[in-house]
PDB file of C-alpha atoms in Angstrom:
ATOM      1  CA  UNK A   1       0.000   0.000   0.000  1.00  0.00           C
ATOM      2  CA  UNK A   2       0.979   3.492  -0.630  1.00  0.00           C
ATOM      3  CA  UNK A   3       1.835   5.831   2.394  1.00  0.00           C
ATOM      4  CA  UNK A   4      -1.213   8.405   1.368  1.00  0.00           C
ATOM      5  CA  UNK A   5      -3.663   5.398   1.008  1.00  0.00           C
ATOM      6  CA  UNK A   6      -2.719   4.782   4.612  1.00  0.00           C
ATOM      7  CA  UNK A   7      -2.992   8.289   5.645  1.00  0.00           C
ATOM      8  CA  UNK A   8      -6.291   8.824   3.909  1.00  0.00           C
ATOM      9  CA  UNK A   9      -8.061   5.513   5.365  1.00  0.00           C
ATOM     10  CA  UNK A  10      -6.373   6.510   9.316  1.00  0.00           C
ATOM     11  CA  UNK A  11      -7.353  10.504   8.920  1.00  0.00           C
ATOM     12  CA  UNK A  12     -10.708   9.953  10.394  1.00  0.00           C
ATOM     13  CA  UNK A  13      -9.464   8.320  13.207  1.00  0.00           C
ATOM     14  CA  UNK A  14      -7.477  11.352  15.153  1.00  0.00           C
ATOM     15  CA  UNK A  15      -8.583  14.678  14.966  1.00  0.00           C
ATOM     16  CA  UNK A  16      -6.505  16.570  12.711  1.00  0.00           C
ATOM     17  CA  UNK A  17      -5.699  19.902  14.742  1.00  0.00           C
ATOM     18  CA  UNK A  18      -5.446  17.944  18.438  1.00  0.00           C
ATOM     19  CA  UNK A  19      -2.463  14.794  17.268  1.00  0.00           C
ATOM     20  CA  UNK A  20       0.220  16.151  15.795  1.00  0.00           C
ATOM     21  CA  UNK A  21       2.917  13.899  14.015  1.00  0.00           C
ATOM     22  CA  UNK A  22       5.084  14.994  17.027  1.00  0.00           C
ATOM     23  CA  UNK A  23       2.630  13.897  19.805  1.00  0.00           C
ATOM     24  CA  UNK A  24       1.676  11.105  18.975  1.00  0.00           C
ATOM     25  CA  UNK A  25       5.007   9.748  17.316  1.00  0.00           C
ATOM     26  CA  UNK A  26       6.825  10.775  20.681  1.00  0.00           C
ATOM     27  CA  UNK A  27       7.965   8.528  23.634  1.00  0.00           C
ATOM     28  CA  UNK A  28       6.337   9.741  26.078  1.00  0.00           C
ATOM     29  CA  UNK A  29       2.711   9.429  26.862  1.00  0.00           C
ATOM     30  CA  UNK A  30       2.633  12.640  28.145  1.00  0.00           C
ATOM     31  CA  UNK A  31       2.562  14.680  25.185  1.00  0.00           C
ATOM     32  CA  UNK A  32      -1.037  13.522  24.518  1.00  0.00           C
ATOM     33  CA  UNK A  33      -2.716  15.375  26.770  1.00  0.00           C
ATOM     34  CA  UNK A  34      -4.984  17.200  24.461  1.00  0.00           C
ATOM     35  CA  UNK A  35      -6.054  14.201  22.624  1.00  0.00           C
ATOM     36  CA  UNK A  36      -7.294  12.478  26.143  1.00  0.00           C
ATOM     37  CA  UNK A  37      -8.878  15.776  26.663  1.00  0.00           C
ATOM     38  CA  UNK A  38     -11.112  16.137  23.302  1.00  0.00           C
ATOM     39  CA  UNK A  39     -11.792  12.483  23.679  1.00  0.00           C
ATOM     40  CA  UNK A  40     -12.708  12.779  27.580  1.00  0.00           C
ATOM     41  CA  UNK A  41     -15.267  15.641  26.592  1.00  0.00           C
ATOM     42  CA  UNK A  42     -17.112  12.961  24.136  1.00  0.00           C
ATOM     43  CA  UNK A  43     -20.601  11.826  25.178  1.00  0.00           C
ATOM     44  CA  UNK A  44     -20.878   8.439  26.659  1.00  0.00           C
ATOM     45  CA  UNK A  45     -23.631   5.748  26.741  1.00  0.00           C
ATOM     46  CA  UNK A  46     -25.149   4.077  24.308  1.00  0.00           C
ATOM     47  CA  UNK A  47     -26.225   6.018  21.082  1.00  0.00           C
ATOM     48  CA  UNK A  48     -29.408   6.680  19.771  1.00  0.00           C
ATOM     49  CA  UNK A  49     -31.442   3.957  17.678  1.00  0.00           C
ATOM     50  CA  UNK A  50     -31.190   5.005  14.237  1.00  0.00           C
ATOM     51  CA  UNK A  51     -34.431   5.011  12.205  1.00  0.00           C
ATOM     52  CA  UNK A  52     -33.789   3.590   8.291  1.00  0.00           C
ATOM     53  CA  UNK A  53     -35.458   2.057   5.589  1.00  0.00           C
ATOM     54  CA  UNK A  54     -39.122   1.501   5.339  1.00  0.00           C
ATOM     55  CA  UNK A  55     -39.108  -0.546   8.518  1.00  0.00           C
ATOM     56  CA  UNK A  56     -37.968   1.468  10.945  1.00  0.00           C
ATOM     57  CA  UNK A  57     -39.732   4.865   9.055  1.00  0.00           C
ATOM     58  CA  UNK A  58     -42.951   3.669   8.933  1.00  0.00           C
ATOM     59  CA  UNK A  59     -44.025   0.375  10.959  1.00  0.00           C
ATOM     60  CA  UNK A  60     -41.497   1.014  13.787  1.00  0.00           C
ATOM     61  CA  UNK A  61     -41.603   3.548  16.792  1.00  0.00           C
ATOM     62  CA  UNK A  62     -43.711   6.236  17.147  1.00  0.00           C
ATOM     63  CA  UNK A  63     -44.616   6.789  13.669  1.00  0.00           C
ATOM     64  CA  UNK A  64     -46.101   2.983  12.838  1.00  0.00           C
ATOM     65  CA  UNK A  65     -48.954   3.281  10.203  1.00  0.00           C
ATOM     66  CA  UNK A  66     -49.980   1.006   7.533  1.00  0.00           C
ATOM     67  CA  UNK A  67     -49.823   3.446   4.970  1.00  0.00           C
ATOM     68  CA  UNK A  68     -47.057   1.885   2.819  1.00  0.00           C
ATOM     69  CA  UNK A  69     -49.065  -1.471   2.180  1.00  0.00           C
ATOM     70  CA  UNK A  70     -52.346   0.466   1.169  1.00  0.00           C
ATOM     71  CA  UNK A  71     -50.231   2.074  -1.042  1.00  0.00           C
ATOM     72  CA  UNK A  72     -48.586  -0.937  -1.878  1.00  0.00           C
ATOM     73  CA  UNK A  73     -52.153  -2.758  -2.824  1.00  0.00           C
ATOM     74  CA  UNK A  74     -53.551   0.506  -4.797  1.00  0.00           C
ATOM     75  CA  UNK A  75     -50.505   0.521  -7.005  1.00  0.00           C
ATOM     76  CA  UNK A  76     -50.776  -3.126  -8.037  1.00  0.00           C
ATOM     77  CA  UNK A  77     -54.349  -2.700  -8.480  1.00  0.00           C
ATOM     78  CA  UNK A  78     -53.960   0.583 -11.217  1.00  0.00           C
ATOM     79  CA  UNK A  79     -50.983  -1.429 -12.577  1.00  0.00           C
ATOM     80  CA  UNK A  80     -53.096  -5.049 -13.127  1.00  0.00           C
ATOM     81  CA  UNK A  81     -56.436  -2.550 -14.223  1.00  0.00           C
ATOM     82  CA  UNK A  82     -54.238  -0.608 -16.504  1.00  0.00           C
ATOM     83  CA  UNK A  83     -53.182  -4.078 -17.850  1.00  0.00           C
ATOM     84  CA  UNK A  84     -56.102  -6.170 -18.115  1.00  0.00           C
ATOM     85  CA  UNK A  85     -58.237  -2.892 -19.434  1.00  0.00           C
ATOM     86  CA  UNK A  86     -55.490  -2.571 -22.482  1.00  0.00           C
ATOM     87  CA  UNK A  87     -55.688  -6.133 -23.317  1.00  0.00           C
ATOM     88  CA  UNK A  88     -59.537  -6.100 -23.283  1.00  0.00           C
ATOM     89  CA  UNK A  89     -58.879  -3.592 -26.050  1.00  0.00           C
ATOM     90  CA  UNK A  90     -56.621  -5.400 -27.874  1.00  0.00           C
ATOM     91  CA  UNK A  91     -59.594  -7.946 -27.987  1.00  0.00           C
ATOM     92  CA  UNK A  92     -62.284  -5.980 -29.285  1.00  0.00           C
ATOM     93  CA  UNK A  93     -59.822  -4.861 -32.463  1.00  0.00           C
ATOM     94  CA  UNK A  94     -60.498  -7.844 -34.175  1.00  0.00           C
ATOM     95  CA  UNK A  95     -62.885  -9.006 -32.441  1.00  0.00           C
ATOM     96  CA  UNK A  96     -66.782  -7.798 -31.572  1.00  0.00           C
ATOM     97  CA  UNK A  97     -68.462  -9.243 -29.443  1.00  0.00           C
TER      98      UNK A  97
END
């Protein structure tokens, strides 16, 4: 691998303007200080449930509603009466009845 690759992929990692090259390359633990610091000021605990997809948008949490499978059964309805109504047409071209 390329050394930028590897800088690019570990840059999210440490916060740019608190670890230096020169902290965090040095002996000591002391020089980061600063980095415990940002890190210390973090929240803690568990983080919040994140709400994705259809699931968890519509039939999860506070927000649960069938709307998405009335939906669901009206458009399959137009699209099979859109369907059967064009090839009822197609029938009475040649055909009368």
């Amino acid at each position: 691998m390329h050394a930028s690759l590897i800088r690019r992929q570990l840059g999210g990692l440490v916060p740019p303007k608190i670890a230096t090259p020169r902290l965090v390359s040095g002996g000591s633990g002391a020089g980061l200080g600063p980095l415990v610091d940002f890190y210390s000021k973090l929240p803690k605990g568990s983080a919040t449930t994140r709400v994705s997809g259809i699931k968890g948008r519509y039939f999860d949490g506070a927000n649960a509603s069938g709307k998405p499978i009335v939906a669901l059964i009206v458009a399959i309805f137009g699209i099979s009466y859109t369907i059967d109504y064009n090839m009822h047409l197609k029938h009475h071209k040649n055909n009368a009845h």
